[in-house]
């Protein structure tokens, strides 16, 4: 390690990994290289993201709230009164600066390999937002093999790969997403010709559905999940207690009750459910194996000890089945894919772990991706490296994904650029004092507030208190619920009526947050239904829906479609 030079940064994001999946957070899935990061760094217990992936990535790379950065809602879900309004563009907008833009200006090399999901048009791709070398998947999800098969017809416009800004028409025969992204990142750091520091963003699409792995990984977890949901949940909960992640008194979270129990499944249904989780686990072990290859390369290049590594998931585990992605249906999935048990995990299969396993993956939290319950927004965060001093498990700090940009700039000794009033403010705060143990002051105190909103799923955190509003299908959509998360990790005991003053306090905090970020409450009318498929995906800023006529202004010619949501 050379303390005189600026540190390198490696930012690793996995896609839809559950809170308790990896070893350092209690999982049975073999992730020794992620464990190595934990052994040489810090695991944070209370780190929060958005409940969906693109808003998280927008906040991660900009340090700004998702409503300021352009992902106030996920395409294709915009209401007519949100469509193309400021903060609801559906791509990373020009009102924010990105981490690679800032670091590149400061002399850093900037590399990216993996999932972008923040804009498909040429001037919105990663190569045009500060990355020097890129191999990127532009969309939300697709086949992990070389067929590039999109999740649905609506995902086609952005289900493509680019390198250094140019579209890649064909992929190698042996392409597998996690392997290839890692190969590219290894290539970029190896080909660097000078000793300048680098910022590397490695954004895996695993374990996002479809659940797929190369053939030699298919049977790595054979039989591990045959005992069912409760057996795995119980084992994870006990390991989390042993690791110091949760108190001894935390009881098993029985889940939402929305999904059948293991005992209610037939023998064949159990075989299918267990097999899906086997493939999912293999995807994560494969991802970890790839991290080992990258770490070895950095060590060979004598760059590992000078690198600070951040590891996180973009949201909680994914409950969505393949027919979730419009216009898919259960019948079309059955007709168009080979989802026989013997073909699970292979190139022409389309599987997800489903809601019951997603709840297990998020042990001990409630619910999952799509919701602002803790299972949707609380994910693992590991910060690792010899440049930082703190070690172990931290359970008393409330952190947010927007904290990572100011932390990296702080370690790089790069000031956030002075900007005009048109640029949006940073939402996060630097974690460096905490990581260096330079201060005993908390990152956030009992008076600091974090706000969350996506798809009308709303929440506000203040100290141990949380106020949440959840629309159907995971809530009634008729009232706010108040929880004390220190005493009620399950978010089960609604205190709104018992503590009306605390309720009013947090409701006022939510309203202040919503006003500050430009939240627009959806009017319930689908922009996609109003405009039609092709017009919706033009996403030109001039193409907004006239609130009086309800009709869209004519888009400019030769405007291509941009990014869709997953």
mmCIF file of C-alpha atoms in Angstrom, residues 122-515:
data_model
loop_
_atom_site.group_PDB
_atom_site.id
_atom_site.type_symbol
_atom_site.label_atom_id
_atom_site.label_comp_id
_atom_site.label_asym_id
_atom_site.label_seq_id
_atom_site.Cartn_x
_atom_site.Cartn_y
_atom_site.Cartn_z
ATOM 1 C CA UNK A 122 -26.674 7.397 -27.220
ATOM 2 C CA UNK A 123 -25.998 10.483 -25.092
ATOM 3 C CA UNK A 124 -27.407 8.797 -21.984
ATOM 4 C CA UNK A 125 -25.214 5.717 -22.024
ATOM 5 C CA UNK A 126 -22.440 5.245 -19.442
ATOM 6 C CA UNK A 127 -19.728 6.240 -21.911
ATOM 7 C CA UNK A 128 -21.338 9.692 -22.022
ATOM 8 C CA UNK A 129 -21.765 10.028 -18.255
ATOM 9 C CA UNK A 130 -18.098 9.910 -17.313
ATOM 10 C CA UNK A 131 -16.943 6.343 -17.890
ATOM 11 C CA UNK A 132 -13.746 5.988 -19.910
ATOM 12 C CA UNK A 133 -14.068 2.276 -20.687
ATOM 13 C CA UNK A 134 -17.414 0.484 -20.574
ATOM 14 C CA UNK A 135 -19.056 -2.802 -21.324
ATOM 15 C CA UNK A 136 -22.674 -2.296 -20.361
ATOM 16 C CA UNK A 137 -26.056 -3.937 -20.481
ATOM 17 C CA UNK A 138 -28.464 -1.054 -20.934
ATOM 18 C CA UNK A 139 -31.643 -2.609 -19.573
ATOM 19 C CA UNK A 140 -33.088 -4.045 -16.399
ATOM 20 C CA UNK A 141 -32.689 -7.744 -17.087
ATOM 21 C CA UNK A 142 -32.335 -10.347 -19.817
ATOM 22 C CA UNK A 143 -31.034 -13.838 -20.447
ATOM 23 C CA UNK A 144 -27.629 -14.273 -18.829
ATOM 24 C CA UNK A 145 -26.407 -16.149 -21.912
ATOM 25 C CA UNK A 146 -25.523 -14.990 -25.429
ATOM 26 C CA UNK A 147 -29.069 -15.081 -26.837
ATOM 27 C CA UNK A 148 -29.784 -11.623 -25.287
ATOM 28 C CA UNK A 149 -33.416 -12.631 -24.820
ATOM 29 C CA UNK A 150 -35.354 -9.806 -23.104
ATOM 30 C CA UNK A 151 -37.627 -10.282 -20.113
ATOM 31 C CA UNK A 152 -40.611 -9.323 -22.248
ATOM 32 C CA UNK A 153 -41.601 -7.548 -25.444
ATOM 33 C CA UNK A 154 -41.716 -4.236 -23.555
ATOM 34 C CA UNK A 155 -38.073 -4.690 -22.529
ATOM 35 C CA UNK A 156 -36.747 -5.079 -26.080
ATOM 36 C CA UNK A 157 -35.795 -1.442 -26.789
ATOM 37 C CA UNK A 158 -33.105 -1.417 -24.110
ATOM 38 C CA UNK A 159 -32.139 -5.091 -23.938
ATOM 39 C CA UNK A 160 -28.824 -4.573 -25.670
ATOM 40 C CA UNK A 161 -25.131 -4.464 -24.852
ATOM 41 C CA UNK A 162 -22.665 -1.707 -25.654
ATOM 42 C CA UNK A 163 -18.909 -1.323 -25.402
ATOM 43 C CA UNK A 164 -17.422 2.153 -25.169
ATOM 44 C CA UNK A 165 -20.739 3.553 -26.381
ATOM 45 C CA UNK A 166 -21.141 1.274 -29.412
ATOM 46 C CA UNK A 167 -23.893 -1.331 -29.657
ATOM 47 C CA UNK A 168 -22.722 -4.961 -29.602
ATOM 48 C CA UNK A 169 -24.759 -7.010 -32.062
ATOM 49 C CA UNK A 170 -23.514 -10.492 -31.114
ATOM 50 C CA UNK A 171 -21.997 -11.953 -27.973
ATOM 51 C CA UNK A 172 -19.446 -14.783 -27.735
ATOM 52 C CA UNK A 173 -20.812 -18.320 -27.738
ATOM 53 C CA UNK A 174 -19.584 -18.899 -24.169
ATOM 54 C CA UNK A 175 -20.998 -15.619 -22.839
ATOM 55 C CA UNK A 176 -22.356 -15.709 -19.300
ATOM 56 C CA UNK A 177 -23.071 -12.329 -17.746
ATOM 57 C CA UNK A 178 -21.109 -12.535 -14.477
ATOM 58 C CA UNK A 179 -18.099 -14.183 -16.139
ATOM 59 C CA UNK A 180 -17.969 -11.715 -19.005
ATOM 60 C CA UNK A 181 -18.461 -8.566 -16.919
ATOM 61 C CA UNK A 182 -15.581 -9.689 -14.726
ATOM 62 C CA UNK A 183 -13.411 -10.470 -17.754
ATOM 63 C CA UNK A 184 -13.992 -6.956 -19.053
ATOM 64 C CA UNK A 185 -13.171 -5.289 -15.750
ATOM 65 C CA UNK A 186 -9.982 -7.352 -15.493
ATOM 66 C CA UNK A 187 -9.123 -6.280 -19.039
ATOM 67 C CA UNK A 188 -9.650 -2.583 -18.328
ATOM 68 C CA UNK A 189 -7.532 -2.439 -15.173
ATOM 69 C CA UNK A 190 -4.812 -4.553 -16.815
ATOM 70 C CA UNK A 191 -4.612 -2.378 -19.940
ATOM 71 C CA UNK A 192 -4.230 0.833 -17.936
ATOM 72 C CA UNK A 193 -0.895 2.321 -18.987
ATOM 73 C CA UNK A 194 -0.155 4.733 -16.124
ATOM 74 C CA UNK A 195 -0.196 4.791 -12.329
ATOM 75 C CA UNK A 196 -3.198 7.064 -11.967
ATOM 76 C CA UNK A 197 -5.901 5.796 -9.607
ATOM 77 C CA UNK A 198 -9.059 4.202 -10.954
ATOM 78 C CA UNK A 199 -12.764 4.076 -10.147
ATOM 79 C CA UNK A 200 -14.275 0.757 -11.252
ATOM 80 C CA UNK A 201 -18.015 0.081 -11.232
ATOM 81 C CA UNK A 202 -18.820 -3.638 -11.505
ATOM 82 C CA UNK A 203 -22.607 -4.009 -11.726
ATOM 83 C CA UNK A 204 -23.675 -7.643 -11.980
ATOM 84 C CA UNK A 205 -27.075 -8.643 -13.333
ATOM 85 C CA UNK A 206 -27.004 -11.775 -11.135
ATOM 86 C CA UNK A 207 -29.026 -12.987 -9.370
ATOM 87 C CA UNK A 208 -31.801 -11.065 -11.195
ATOM 88 C CA UNK A 209 -34.172 -13.382 -13.019
ATOM 89 C CA UNK A 210 -34.115 -15.381 -15.201
ATOM 90 C CA UNK A 211 -32.296 -17.789 -12.877
ATOM 91 C CA UNK A 212 -29.536 -19.231 -15.064
ATOM 92 C CA UNK A 213 -26.004 -20.593 -14.610
ATOM 93 C CA UNK A 214 -23.456 -22.396 -16.800
ATOM 94 C CA UNK A 215 -23.884 -26.156 -16.838
ATOM 95 C CA UNK A 216 -20.997 -26.915 -14.480
ATOM 96 C CA UNK A 217 -22.659 -24.789 -11.786
ATOM 97 C CA UNK A 218 -26.142 -26.307 -12.044
ATOM 98 C CA UNK A 219 -25.828 -28.894 -9.268
ATOM 99 C CA UNK A 220 -23.664 -27.072 -6.727
ATOM 100 C CA UNK A 221 -26.559 -26.883 -4.238
ATOM 101 C CA UNK A 222 -28.380 -30.114 -4.935
ATOM 102 C CA UNK A 223 -30.548 -31.018 -1.942
ATOM 103 C CA UNK A 224 -29.666 -27.960 0.161
ATOM 104 C CA UNK A 225 -33.174 -26.477 0.004
ATOM 105 C CA UNK A 226 -35.208 -29.659 0.242
ATOM 106 C CA UNK A 227 -36.128 -28.839 3.844
ATOM 107 C CA UNK A 228 -38.126 -25.806 2.742
ATOM 108 C CA UNK A 229 -38.637 -22.203 3.719
ATOM 109 C CA UNK A 230 -38.740 -22.402 7.497
ATOM 110 C CA UNK A 231 -35.653 -24.601 7.774
ATOM 111 C CA UNK A 232 -33.484 -22.123 5.864
ATOM 112 C CA UNK A 233 -35.051 -19.129 7.630
ATOM 113 C CA UNK A 234 -34.303 -20.653 11.040
ATOM 114 C CA UNK A 235 -30.690 -21.463 10.130
ATOM 115 C CA UNK A 236 -30.058 -17.961 8.800
ATOM 116 C CA UNK A 237 -31.607 -16.284 11.824
ATOM 117 C CA UNK A 238 -29.359 -18.229 14.170
ATOM 118 C CA UNK A 239 -26.207 -17.392 12.178
ATOM 119 C CA UNK A 240 -27.154 -13.705 12.136
ATOM 120 C CA UNK A 241 -27.376 -13.743 15.911
ATOM 121 C CA UNK A 242 -23.987 -15.439 16.154
ATOM 122 C CA UNK A 243 -22.498 -12.784 13.853
ATOM 123 C CA UNK A 244 -23.897 -9.971 15.977
ATOM 124 C CA UNK A 245 -26.122 -8.634 13.211
ATOM 125 C CA UNK A 246 -29.323 -8.929 15.233
ATOM 126 C CA UNK A 247 -30.087 -9.261 18.965
ATOM 127 C CA UNK A 248 -30.551 -12.676 20.526
ATOM 128 C CA UNK A 249 -34.180 -11.887 21.299
ATOM 129 C CA UNK A 250 -35.287 -11.458 17.672
ATOM 130 C CA UNK A 251 -37.857 -14.107 16.809
ATOM 131 C CA UNK A 252 -38.448 -15.749 13.474
ATOM 132 C CA UNK A 253 -40.357 -13.611 10.972
ATOM 133 C CA UNK A 254 -43.210 -15.774 9.712
ATOM 134 C CA UNK A 255 -43.652 -13.705 6.566
ATOM 135 C CA UNK A 256 -46.559 -11.860 5.009
ATOM 136 C CA UNK A 257 -48.899 -14.835 4.727
ATOM 137 C CA UNK A 258 -49.364 -14.088 1.019
ATOM 138 C CA UNK A 259 -47.716 -17.315 -0.108
ATOM 139 C CA UNK A 260 -48.337 -20.971 0.633
ATOM 140 C CA UNK A 261 -46.314 -22.728 3.315
ATOM 141 C CA UNK A 262 -43.927 -25.572 2.497
ATOM 142 C CA UNK A 263 -46.378 -28.083 4.001
ATOM 143 C CA UNK A 264 -49.099 -26.877 1.646
ATOM 144 C CA UNK A 265 -47.035 -27.659 -1.456
ATOM 145 C CA UNK A 266 -47.309 -30.926 -3.302
ATOM 146 C CA UNK A 267 -44.248 -33.150 -3.669
ATOM 147 C CA UNK A 268 -43.707 -31.893 -7.229
ATOM 148 C CA UNK A 269 -44.140 -28.244 -6.195
ATOM 149 C CA UNK A 270 -41.525 -28.701 -3.467
ATOM 150 C CA UNK A 271 -39.064 -30.179 -5.960
ATOM 151 C CA UNK A 272 -39.592 -27.226 -8.278
ATOM 152 C CA UNK A 273 -39.312 -24.630 -5.501
ATOM 153 C CA UNK A 274 -36.152 -26.188 -4.064
ATOM 154 C CA UNK A 275 -34.573 -26.413 -7.508
ATOM 155 C CA UNK A 276 -35.201 -22.733 -8.204
ATOM 156 C CA UNK A 277 -33.406 -21.791 -5.003
ATOM 157 C CA UNK A 278 -30.534 -24.119 -5.920
ATOM 158 C CA UNK A 279 -30.030 -22.224 -9.185
ATOM 159 C CA UNK A 280 -30.283 -18.883 -7.394
ATOM 160 C CA UNK A 281 -27.638 -19.915 -4.870
ATOM 161 C CA UNK A 282 -25.352 -21.145 -7.643
ATOM 162 C CA UNK A 283 -25.642 -17.768 -9.373
ATOM 163 C CA UNK A 284 -24.390 -16.052 -6.236
ATOM 164 C CA UNK A 285 -21.540 -18.493 -5.695
ATOM 165 C CA UNK A 286 -20.520 -18.007 -9.331
ATOM 166 C CA UNK A 287 -20.588 -14.238 -8.805
ATOM 167 C CA UNK A 288 -18.382 -14.643 -5.734
ATOM 168 C CA UNK A 289 -15.966 -16.852 -7.701
ATOM 169 C CA UNK A 290 -15.686 -14.092 -10.270
ATOM 170 C CA UNK A 291 -14.902 -11.570 -7.553
ATOM 171 C CA UNK A 292 -12.054 -13.842 -6.507
ATOM 172 C CA UNK A 293 -10.665 -13.726 -10.044
ATOM 173 C CA UNK A 294 -10.800 -9.929 -10.056
ATOM 174 C CA UNK A 295 -9.198 -9.637 -6.613
ATOM 175 C CA UNK A 296 -6.376 -11.932 -7.735
ATOM 176 C CA UNK A 297 -5.761 -9.785 -10.797
ATOM 177 C CA UNK A 298 -5.628 -6.609 -8.696
ATOM 178 C CA UNK A 299 -3.109 -8.300 -6.411
ATOM 179 C CA UNK A 300 -0.991 -9.336 -9.424
ATOM 180 C CA UNK A 301 -1.026 -5.701 -10.560
ATOM 181 C CA UNK A 302 -0.076 -4.557 -7.037
ATOM 182 C CA UNK A 303 -3.284 -2.493 -6.876
ATOM 183 C CA UNK A 304 -5.425 -4.423 -4.402
ATOM 184 C CA UNK A 305 -4.021 -2.907 -1.202
ATOM 185 C CA UNK A 306 -4.623 0.607 -2.512
ATOM 186 C CA UNK A 307 -8.266 -0.162 -3.385
ATOM 187 C CA UNK A 308 -11.288 0.608 -1.218
ATOM 188 C CA UNK A 309 -14.096 -1.805 -2.078
ATOM 189 C CA UNK A 310 -17.828 -1.233 -1.638
ATOM 190 C CA UNK A 311 -20.193 -4.204 -1.944
ATOM 191 C CA UNK A 312 -24.002 -3.882 -1.931
ATOM 192 C CA UNK A 313 -27.260 -5.151 -3.388
ATOM 193 C CA UNK A 314 -29.469 -2.673 -5.232
ATOM 194 C CA UNK A 315 -32.657 -3.664 -3.343
ATOM 195 C CA UNK A 316 -34.169 -6.614 -1.529
ATOM 196 C CA UNK A 317 -34.848 -10.044 -2.991
ATOM 197 C CA UNK A 318 -37.211 -10.251 -5.959
ATOM 198 C CA UNK A 319 -40.695 -11.804 -5.498
ATOM 199 C CA UNK A 320 -41.758 -11.345 -9.126
ATOM 200 C CA UNK A 321 -42.706 -14.309 -11.286
ATOM 201 C CA UNK A 322 -41.853 -14.313 -15.036
ATOM 202 C CA UNK A 323 -45.371 -13.254 -16.017
ATOM 203 C CA UNK A 324 -44.942 -10.041 -13.990
ATOM 204 C CA UNK A 325 -43.169 -8.402 -16.930
ATOM 205 C CA UNK A 326 -45.879 -7.054 -19.215
ATOM 206 C CA UNK A 327 -47.167 -8.196 -21.624
ATOM 207 C CA UNK A 328 -46.110 -11.683 -20.470
ATOM 208 C CA UNK A 329 -48.773 -14.061 -19.170
ATOM 209 C CA UNK A 330 -48.499 -17.421 -17.448
ATOM 210 C CA UNK A 331 -49.660 -19.009 -20.687
ATOM 211 C CA UNK A 332 -47.093 -17.196 -22.846
ATOM 212 C CA UNK A 333 -44.249 -18.157 -20.483
ATOM 213 C CA UNK A 334 -45.317 -21.802 -20.559
ATOM 214 C CA UNK A 335 -45.573 -21.704 -24.346
ATOM 215 C CA UNK A 336 -42.362 -19.829 -25.155
ATOM 216 C CA UNK A 337 -39.860 -21.267 -22.619
ATOM 217 C CA UNK A 338 -38.698 -24.742 -21.702
ATOM 218 C CA UNK A 339 -39.408 -24.681 -17.979
ATOM 219 C CA UNK A 340 -39.351 -28.404 -17.406
ATOM 220 C CA UNK A 341 -37.575 -29.315 -14.160
ATOM 221 C CA UNK A 342 -34.652 -30.907 -16.017
ATOM 222 C CA UNK A 343 -34.111 -27.664 -17.964
ATOM 223 C CA UNK A 344 -34.158 -25.313 -14.978
ATOM 224 C CA UNK A 345 -31.303 -22.801 -15.131
ATOM 225 C CA UNK A 346 -30.422 -23.388 -18.776
ATOM 226 C CA UNK A 347 -30.494 -21.034 -21.729
ATOM 227 C CA UNK A 348 -34.158 -21.383 -22.685
ATOM 228 C CA UNK A 349 -35.634 -21.324 -19.174
ATOM 229 C CA UNK A 350 -37.235 -18.382 -17.388
ATOM 230 C CA UNK A 351 -37.534 -18.854 -13.626
ATOM 231 C CA UNK A 352 -37.709 -16.695 -10.516
ATOM 232 C CA UNK A 353 -37.456 -17.675 -6.847
ATOM 233 C CA UNK A 354 -40.931 -16.247 -6.158
ATOM 234 C CA UNK A 355 -42.376 -14.494 -3.146
ATOM 235 C CA UNK A 356 -41.957 -17.177 -0.477
ATOM 236 C CA UNK A 357 -38.224 -17.641 -1.095
ATOM 237 C CA UNK A 358 -37.808 -13.867 -1.457
ATOM 238 C CA UNK A 359 -39.113 -13.469 2.088
ATOM 239 C CA UNK A 360 -36.657 -16.106 3.299
ATOM 240 C CA UNK A 361 -33.822 -14.383 1.421
ATOM 241 C CA UNK A 362 -34.589 -11.189 3.339
ATOM 242 C CA UNK A 363 -34.552 -12.823 6.801
ATOM 243 C CA UNK A 364 -35.291 -11.324 9.327
ATOM 244 C CA UNK A 365 -36.910 -8.415 7.467
ATOM 245 C CA UNK A 366 -40.454 -8.118 6.146
ATOM 246 C CA UNK A 367 -41.497 -8.256 2.505
ATOM 247 C CA UNK A 368 -39.141 -7.695 -0.446
ATOM 248 C CA UNK A 369 -38.277 -5.673 -3.540
ATOM 249 C CA UNK A 370 -41.150 -3.430 -4.796
ATOM 250 C CA UNK A 371 -42.052 -2.360 -1.230
ATOM 251 C CA UNK A 372 -40.680 0.209 1.188
ATOM 252 C CA UNK A 373 -40.830 -2.300 4.008
ATOM 253 C CA UNK A 374 -37.338 -3.066 5.299
ATOM 254 C CA UNK A 375 -37.128 -6.168 3.108
ATOM 255 C CA UNK A 376 -37.393 -3.921 0.067
ATOM 256 C CA UNK A 377 -34.935 -1.193 1.015
ATOM 257 C CA UNK A 378 -32.484 -2.633 3.544
ATOM 258 C CA UNK A 379 -29.584 -4.458 1.894
ATOM 259 C CA UNK A 380 -26.084 -5.608 2.839
ATOM 260 C CA UNK A 381 -23.285 -3.050 2.666
ATOM 261 C CA UNK A 382 -19.655 -4.042 3.112
ATOM 262 C CA UNK A 383 -16.854 -1.494 2.912
ATOM 263 C CA UNK A 384 -13.418 -3.068 2.836
ATOM 264 C CA UNK A 385 -9.761 -2.227 2.360
ATOM 265 C CA UNK A 386 -6.496 -1.388 4.072
ATOM 266 C CA UNK A 387 -7.045 2.341 3.519
ATOM 267 C CA UNK A 388 -9.869 2.378 6.099
ATOM 268 C CA UNK A 389 -9.476 1.548 9.772
ATOM 269 C CA UNK A 390 -12.819 0.308 11.038
ATOM 270 C CA UNK A 391 -13.560 -3.416 11.225
ATOM 271 C CA UNK A 392 -16.450 -5.629 12.277
ATOM 272 C CA UNK A 393 -20.241 -5.325 12.333
ATOM 273 C CA UNK A 394 -21.937 -1.947 12.787
ATOM 274 C CA UNK A 395 -25.557 -2.076 13.902
ATOM 275 C CA UNK A 396 -26.165 1.473 15.113
ATOM 276 C CA UNK A 397 -25.703 3.617 12.003
ATOM 277 C CA UNK A 398 -28.532 4.547 9.634
ATOM 278 C CA UNK A 399 -27.047 4.761 6.129
ATOM 279 C CA UNK A 400 -28.337 5.519 2.641
ATOM 280 C CA UNK A 401 -27.143 4.656 -0.848
ATOM 281 C CA UNK A 402 -26.519 8.357 -1.585
ATOM 282 C CA UNK A 403 -23.800 8.309 1.100
ATOM 283 C CA UNK A 404 -21.413 6.391 -1.145
ATOM 284 C CA UNK A 405 -20.615 9.218 -3.592
ATOM 285 C CA UNK A 406 -19.593 11.753 -0.905
ATOM 286 C CA UNK A 407 -17.643 8.999 0.880
ATOM 287 C CA UNK A 408 -15.626 8.190 -2.227
ATOM 288 C CA UNK A 409 -14.973 11.860 -2.965
ATOM 289 C CA UNK A 410 -13.872 12.342 0.654
ATOM 290 C CA UNK A 411 -11.362 9.468 0.453
ATOM 291 C CA UNK A 412 -10.130 10.727 -2.935
ATOM 292 C CA UNK A 413 -9.769 14.254 -1.504
ATOM 293 C CA UNK A 414 -11.850 15.516 -4.439
ATOM 294 C CA UNK A 415 -14.342 18.293 -3.601
ATOM 295 C CA UNK A 416 -17.841 18.148 -4.988
ATOM 296 C CA UNK A 417 -17.819 20.670 -7.839
ATOM 297 C CA UNK A 418 -19.325 24.081 -7.310
ATOM 298 C CA UNK A 419 -22.413 24.134 -9.482
ATOM 299 C CA UNK A 420 -25.098 26.600 -10.382
ATOM 300 C CA UNK A 421 -28.497 26.575 -8.729
ATOM 301 C CA UNK A 422 -29.932 24.382 -11.486
ATOM 302 C CA UNK A 423 -27.984 21.330 -10.277
ATOM 303 C CA UNK A 424 -29.690 19.204 -7.638
ATOM 304 C CA UNK A 425 -28.271 18.997 -4.098
ATOM 305 C CA UNK A 426 -26.512 15.979 -2.650
ATOM 306 C CA UNK A 427 -28.767 13.867 -0.449
ATOM 307 C CA UNK A 428 -26.066 11.742 1.165
ATOM 308 C CA UNK A 429 -23.262 12.326 3.646
ATOM 309 C CA UNK A 430 -19.686 11.032 3.838
ATOM 310 C CA UNK A 431 -19.024 7.883 5.858
ATOM 311 C CA UNK A 432 -15.268 8.486 5.995
ATOM 312 C CA UNK A 433 -15.206 9.802 9.577
ATOM 313 C CA UNK A 434 -17.057 6.671 10.682
ATOM 314 C CA UNK A 435 -14.830 4.357 8.633
ATOM 315 C CA UNK A 436 -11.664 6.045 9.891
ATOM 316 C CA UNK A 437 -13.017 6.291 13.449
ATOM 317 C CA UNK A 438 -12.084 9.963 13.393
ATOM 318 C CA UNK A 439 -15.214 10.872 15.324
ATOM 319 C CA UNK A 440 -17.667 9.273 17.685
ATOM 320 C CA UNK A 441 -20.491 11.305 16.186
ATOM 321 C CA UNK A 442 -23.055 9.137 14.400
ATOM 322 C CA UNK A 443 -23.516 9.408 10.644
ATOM 323 C CA UNK A 444 -27.114 10.351 11.386
ATOM 324 C CA UNK A 445 -28.688 11.187 14.726
ATOM 325 C CA UNK A 446 -32.203 10.796 16.072
ATOM 326 C CA UNK A 447 -33.286 14.032 14.373
ATOM 327 C CA UNK A 448 -32.046 13.244 10.852
ATOM 328 C CA UNK A 449 -34.573 12.032 8.296
ATOM 329 C CA UNK A 450 -34.472 9.708 5.285
ATOM 330 C CA UNK A 451 -37.338 9.690 2.787
ATOM 331 C CA UNK A 452 -38.311 6.974 0.308
ATOM 332 C CA UNK A 453 -40.837 6.810 -2.527
ATOM 333 C CA UNK A 454 -41.255 4.746 -5.645
ATOM 334 C CA UNK A 455 -44.502 3.607 -7.281
ATOM 335 C CA UNK A 456 -46.509 5.265 -4.451
ATOM 336 C CA UNK A 457 -44.748 3.069 -1.891
ATOM 337 C CA UNK A 458 -43.697 5.687 0.655
ATOM 338 C CA UNK A 459 -41.692 5.722 3.870
ATOM 339 C CA UNK A 460 -39.762 8.045 6.129
ATOM 340 C CA UNK A 461 -37.117 7.052 8.704
ATOM 341 C CA UNK A 462 -36.181 9.159 11.734
ATOM 342 C CA UNK A 463 -34.075 7.465 14.359
ATOM 343 C CA UNK A 464 -35.786 4.217 15.374
ATOM 344 C CA UNK A 465 -39.116 5.424 13.955
ATOM 345 C CA UNK A 466 -40.580 4.607 10.569
ATOM 346 C CA UNK A 467 -43.766 5.786 8.897
ATOM 347 C CA UNK A 468 -44.869 3.830 5.838
ATOM 348 C CA UNK A 469 -47.665 3.933 3.268
ATOM 349 C CA UNK A 470 -48.141 0.863 1.110
ATOM 350 C CA UNK A 471 -50.603 0.606 -1.817
ATOM 351 C CA UNK A 472 -52.001 -2.726 -3.068
ATOM 352 C CA UNK A 473 -51.102 -5.513 -3.552
ATOM 353 C CA UNK A 474 -48.825 -5.436 -0.484
ATOM 354 C CA UNK A 475 -50.876 -2.952 1.505
ATOM 355 C CA UNK A 476 -54.375 -1.588 1.701
ATOM 356 C CA UNK A 477 -53.393 1.866 0.474
ATOM 357 C CA UNK A 478 -55.777 3.528 2.919
ATOM 358 C CA UNK A 479 -53.580 4.580 5.839
ATOM 359 C CA UNK A 480 -50.043 5.174 7.086
ATOM 360 C CA UNK A 481 -48.461 2.802 9.584
ATOM 361 C CA UNK A 482 -46.014 3.812 12.324
ATOM 362 C CA UNK A 483 -43.362 1.407 13.614
ATOM 363 C CA UNK A 484 -40.634 1.460 16.242
ATOM 364 C CA UNK A 485 -37.991 -0.604 14.438
ATOM 365 C CA UNK A 486 -35.831 -1.053 17.526
ATOM 366 C CA UNK A 487 -38.625 -2.976 19.212
ATOM 367 C CA UNK A 488 -40.455 -4.251 16.118
ATOM 368 C CA UNK A 489 -38.076 -5.416 13.399
ATOM 369 C CA UNK A 490 -40.989 -7.255 11.712
ATOM 370 C CA UNK A 491 -42.930 -3.991 11.133
ATOM 371 C CA UNK A 492 -45.935 -5.747 12.608
ATOM 372 C CA UNK A 493 -47.161 -3.463 15.430
ATOM 373 C CA UNK A 494 -48.757 -0.308 14.005
ATOM 374 C CA UNK A 495 -48.483 2.472 16.610
ATOM 375 C CA UNK A 496 -50.132 5.252 14.580
ATOM 376 C CA UNK A 497 -53.241 5.452 16.767
ATOM 377 C CA UNK A 498 -51.372 4.903 20.038
ATOM 378 C CA UNK A 499 -48.825 7.651 19.339
ATOM 379 C CA UNK A 500 -50.665 10.381 17.420
ATOM 380 C CA UNK A 501 -48.028 13.063 18.088
ATOM 381 C CA UNK A 502 -45.195 10.872 16.767
ATOM 382 C CA UNK A 503 -47.389 10.025 13.780
ATOM 383 C CA UNK A 504 -47.964 13.721 13.045
ATOM 384 C CA UNK A 505 -44.262 14.459 13.423
ATOM 385 C CA UNK A 506 -43.209 11.832 10.892
ATOM 386 C CA UNK A 507 -46.066 12.650 8.531
ATOM 387 C CA UNK A 508 -44.842 16.251 8.471
ATOM 388 C CA UNK A 509 -41.336 14.978 7.754
ATOM 389 C CA UNK A 510 -42.664 12.940 4.817
ATOM 390 C CA UNK A 511 -44.511 15.935 3.399
ATOM 391 C CA UNK A 512 -41.391 18.102 3.703
ATOM 392 C CA UNK A 513 -39.351 15.423 1.937
ATOM 393 C CA UNK A 514 -41.924 15.038 -0.856
ATOM 394 C CA UNK A 515 -42.000 18.782 -1.442
#
